[in-house]
Amino acid sequence: MLTVDYDLLGVRPGMRVLDLGCGEGRHAFEAYRRGADVLAVDWGQHEVATTAQWLGAIAAAGEAPEGARAAVARGDLRALPVPDASVDRVIASEVLEHIVDDAAAIAEIARVLRPGGRVAVTVPRYGPEAVCWALSDGYHANEGGHIRIYRGDQLSEKLSAAGLRPTDTHHAHALHAPYWWLKCAVGVDRENVLTRAYHRVLVWDLVKRPWPTRTAERLLDPVLGKSFVVYADKPA
């Protein structure tokens, strides 16, 4: 399940792509399959190990084109193990809301990007996220949880303050917003008939990509999209 639009990000074969807060690697995998030279970074040991395992499986299955490379590193997003101006594209998906000093992380993104490079940043959208916070403290008030809710203009201002130029924006994952409202109402650590049924629908949609749910999500994303995505360029 991708949040970033790779056509808007402009990932091409041979580009150096940095996936920050990679989680279990979903965005790194797509960049690798597109022929990029990928470095996936996360603080979590489990996340780093899982991403490395799956990148190896992609290589073994021949799903990455010749010349594509991929590596994984454990690192702090406020002090990246990457030289200045050495990366063509950066992805920071659903990670800045976890970082106390998000300005330091954004400054690091600006530092490692080459002039003319582009970053895609995704965060939970203000409206759907605020509903989750109102319904459940357990959704966000835990170790490593969400510590802030961004408005779109706030995130763009933080990128601009680091010397980046915001360009395109969009929303994603409208079908996931009601699921998380339901989870928060029931209890994030609990399940019932409704949450299990909704989860099965989301898995079915992810695997089968049927046109009714794909069309519904495209129409609903501007209104209910759970994620806000902003693209920004480093001036040449």
Coordinates of C-alpha atoms in Angstrom, one line a residue:
M1 CA 0.0 0.0 0.0
L2 CA 1.8 3.1 -1.3
T3 CA 1.0 6.6 0.0
V4 CA 3.5 8.4 -2.2
D5 CA 2.8 8.9 -5.9
Y6 CA 6.0 7.8 -7.6
D7 CA 5.2 9.6 -10.8
L8 CA 4.9 12.9 -8.9
L9 CA 8.1 12.1 -7.0
G10 CA 9.8 11.3 -10.3
V11 CA 11.7 8.2 -9.3
R12 CA 13.8 6.9 -12.2
P13 CA 16.4 4.1 -12.7
G14 CA 19.8 4.9 -11.2
M15 CA 18.5 7.6 -8.8
R16 CA 19.7 7.5 -5.2
V17 CA 16.5 7.2 -3.1
L18 CA 16.4 7.5 0.7
D19 CA 13.4 6.0 2.5
L20 CA 13.3 7.5 6.0
G21 CA 11.3 5.8 8.8
C22 CA 10.9 2.9 6.3
G23 CA 8.9 0.7 8.7
E24 CA 8.7 -2.6 7.0
G25 CA 9.8 -1.2 3.7
R26 CA 6.8 -0.7 1.5
H27 CA 8.1 2.5 -0.2
A28 CA 11.7 1.2 -0.5
F29 CA 10.4 -1.9 -2.3
E30 CA 8.7 0.2 -5.0
A31 CA 11.7 2.4 -5.5
Y32 CA 13.9 -0.7 -5.8
R33 CA 11.6 -2.3 -8.4
R34 CA 11.8 0.9 -10.4
G35 CA 15.6 0.6 -10.7
A36 CA 16.7 3.0 -8.0
D37 CA 19.7 2.8 -5.7
V38 CA 17.8 2.6 -2.4
L39 CA 18.8 3.1 1.2
A40 CA 16.0 2.4 3.8
V41 CA 16.6 3.9 7.2
D42 CA 14.7 3.2 10.5
W43 CA 15.4 3.4 14.2
G44 CA 13.6 0.1 15.0
Q45 CA 15.7 -3.0 14.8
H46 CA 12.8 -5.2 13.9
E47 CA 11.8 -2.9 11.0
V48 CA 15.4 -2.8 9.7
A49 CA 15.6 -6.6 9.8
T50 CA 12.2 -7.1 8.1
T51 CA 13.0 -4.6 5.3
A52 CA 16.4 -6.2 4.6
Q53 CA 14.7 -9.6 4.4
W54 CA 12.1 -8.5 1.9
L55 CA 14.6 -6.6 -0.2
G56 CA 16.6 -9.7 -0.4
A57 CA 13.5 -11.7 -1.5
I58 CA 12.8 -9.1 -4.2
A59 CA 16.3 -9.5 -5.5
A60 CA 16.2 -13.3 -5.4
A61 CA 12.9 -13.3 -7.3
G62 CA 14.3 -11.1 -10.1
E63 CA 11.8 -8.3 -9.5
A64 CA 14.4 -5.5 -9.5
P65 CA 16.0 -4.5 -12.8
E66 CA 19.7 -5.0 -13.4
G67 CA 21.7 -2.2 -11.8
A68 CA 19.2 -1.5 -9.0
R69 CA 20.7 -1.7 -5.5
A70 CA 19.2 -1.7 -2.1
A71 CA 20.6 -1.4 1.5
V72 CA 19.1 -0.9 4.9
A73 CA 20.6 1.0 7.9
R74 CA 19.5 1.7 11.4
G75 CA 19.7 5.4 12.1
D76 CA 18.4 8.5 13.7
L77 CA 16.5 10.8 11.3
R78 CA 17.9 13.8 13.1
A79 CA 21.5 12.7 12.2
L80 CA 21.4 10.7 9.0
P81 CA 24.3 8.5 8.0
V82 CA 24.4 10.1 4.5
P83 CA 26.8 12.8 3.0
D84 CA 25.6 16.3 2.1
A85 CA 23.8 16.7 -1.2
S86 CA 24.1 13.0 -2.2
V87 CA 20.5 11.9 -2.6
D88 CA 18.2 12.5 -5.6
R89 CA 14.9 11.6 -3.9
V90 CA 13.8 11.3 -0.2
I91 CA 10.6 9.7 1.1
A92 CA 9.5 10.4 4.7
S93 CA 6.2 8.6 5.0
E94 CA 4.2 8.7 8.3
V95 CA 7.3 9.4 10.4
L96 CA 7.6 13.1 11.3
E97 CA 4.5 12.9 13.6
H98 CA 6.6 10.6 15.8
I99 CA 9.7 12.9 16.2
V100 CA 9.9 15.5 18.9
D101 CA 12.4 17.7 17.0
D102 CA 10.8 17.4 13.6
A103 CA 12.6 20.6 12.4
A104 CA 15.9 18.8 12.9
A105 CA 14.7 15.9 10.8
I106 CA 13.5 18.2 8.0
A107 CA 16.8 20.0 8.1
E108 CA 18.6 16.7 7.6
I109 CA 16.4 16.0 4.6
A110 CA 17.4 19.3 3.1
R111 CA 21.0 18.7 3.9
V112 CA 21.2 15.3 2.1
L113 CA 19.2 16.2 -1.0
R114 CA 21.1 17.3 -4.1
P115 CA 20.1 20.7 -5.6
G116 CA 17.2 19.9 -7.8
G117 CA 16.2 16.9 -5.7
R118 CA 12.7 16.2 -4.4
V119 CA 11.2 14.9 -1.2
A120 CA 7.8 13.4 -0.6
V121 CA 6.5 13.8 3.0
T122 CA 3.4 12.1 4.3
V123 CA 1.7 12.7 7.6
P124 CA -1.8 11.8 9.0
R125 CA -4.3 14.4 7.8
Y126 CA -5.5 16.8 10.4
G127 CA -9.3 16.1 10.3
P128 CA -9.3 12.2 10.4
E129 CA -6.4 12.2 12.8
A130 CA -8.2 14.6 15.2
V131 CA -11.2 12.3 15.3
C132 CA -8.9 9.4 16.3
W133 CA -7.3 11.4 19.1
A134 CA -10.8 12.5 20.4
L135 CA -12.0 8.9 20.4
S136 CA -9.0 7.2 22.0
D137 CA -5.9 8.2 24.0
G138 CA -4.5 4.7 23.3
Y139 CA -4.3 5.6 19.6
H140 CA -1.5 8.1 20.1
A141 CA -0.5 8.5 23.8
N142 CA 2.0 5.7 24.0
E143 CA 5.7 5.2 23.6
G144 CA 6.7 6.0 20.1
G145 CA 3.2 7.2 19.2
H146 CA 2.0 10.3 17.4
I147 CA 3.0 13.5 19.3
R148 CA 1.4 16.1 17.0
I149 CA -1.2 16.6 14.3
Y150 CA -0.1 18.7 11.3
R151 CA -2.2 21.1 9.4
G152 CA -1.2 21.1 5.7
D153 CA 0.0 24.7 5.9
Q154 CA 2.1 24.0 9.0
L155 CA 3.9 21.2 7.3
S156 CA 4.6 23.3 4.2
E157 CA 5.9 26.1 6.3
K158 CA 8.3 23.8 8.1
L159 CA 9.6 22.5 4.7
S160 CA 10.0 26.1 3.5
A161 CA 11.9 27.1 6.6
A162 CA 14.4 24.4 5.8
G163 CA 15.0 25.9 2.4
L164 CA 12.8 23.5 0.4
R165 CA 10.1 24.6 -2.0
P166 CA 6.7 22.8 -1.6
T167 CA 4.9 22.0 -4.9
D168 CA 2.3 19.3 -5.3
T169 CA -0.1 18.0 -2.6
H170 CA -2.7 15.3 -2.4
H171 CA -4.5 13.0 0.1
A172 CA -4.6 9.2 0.3
H173 CA -6.2 6.2 1.9
A174 CA -9.8 7.4 2.4
L175 CA -11.1 3.9 3.0
H176 CA -8.7 3.6 6.0
A177 CA -10.0 6.6 7.9
P178 CA -13.4 5.1 9.0
Y179 CA -11.6 1.8 9.9
W180 CA -9.4 3.7 12.4
W181 CA -12.3 5.6 13.8
L182 CA -14.0 2.3 14.4
K183 CA -10.9 0.9 16.0
C184 CA -10.6 3.9 18.3
A185 CA -14.2 3.7 19.3
V186 CA -13.9 0.0 20.1
G187 CA -10.4 0.2 21.6
V188 CA -7.2 0.0 19.5
D189 CA -6.2 -3.2 21.3
R190 CA -9.6 -4.8 20.8
E191 CA -11.5 -6.5 18.0
N192 CA -15.1 -7.1 17.3
V193 CA -17.2 -8.3 14.4
L194 CA -17.2 -4.9 12.7
T195 CA -13.5 -4.3 13.0
R196 CA -12.7 -7.8 11.7
A197 CA -15.1 -7.4 8.8
Y198 CA -13.7 -4.0 7.8
H199 CA -10.2 -5.3 8.0
R200 CA -11.0 -8.2 5.7
V201 CA -12.4 -5.6 3.2
L202 CA -9.2 -3.6 3.4
V203 CA -7.0 -6.7 2.8
W204 CA -9.2 -7.8 -0.1
D205 CA -8.9 -4.3 -1.6
L206 CA -5.1 -4.3 -1.2
V207 CA -4.7 -7.7 -2.8
K208 CA -7.3 -7.6 -5.6
R209 CA -7.5 -3.8 -6.3
P210 CA -11.1 -4.1 -7.6
W211 CA -12.4 -1.1 -9.6
P212 CA -15.4 -0.3 -7.2
T213 CA -13.2 0.3 -4.1
R214 CA -10.4 1.9 -6.2
T215 CA -12.9 4.3 -7.7
A216 CA -14.5 5.0 -4.4
E217 CA -11.2 5.8 -2.8
R218 CA -10.2 8.2 -5.6
L219 CA -13.4 10.1 -5.2
L220 CA -13.3 10.1 -1.4
D221 CA -9.6 10.9 -0.9
P222 CA -10.0 14.7 -1.2
V223 CA -12.6 14.6 1.6
L224 CA -11.7 11.6 3.9
G225 CA -8.1 10.7 2.9
K226 CA -6.3 9.7 6.0
S227 CA -2.9 10.8 4.8
F228 CA -1.7 14.2 3.6
V229 CA 1.2 14.1 1.1
V230 CA 3.3 17.1 0.1
Y231 CA 6.2 17.2 -2.4
A232 CA 9.0 19.7 -2.1
D233 CA 12.0 20.5 -4.2
K234 CA 15.5 21.7 -3.2
P235 CA 16.3 24.7 -5.4
A236 CA 19.0 24.0 -7.9

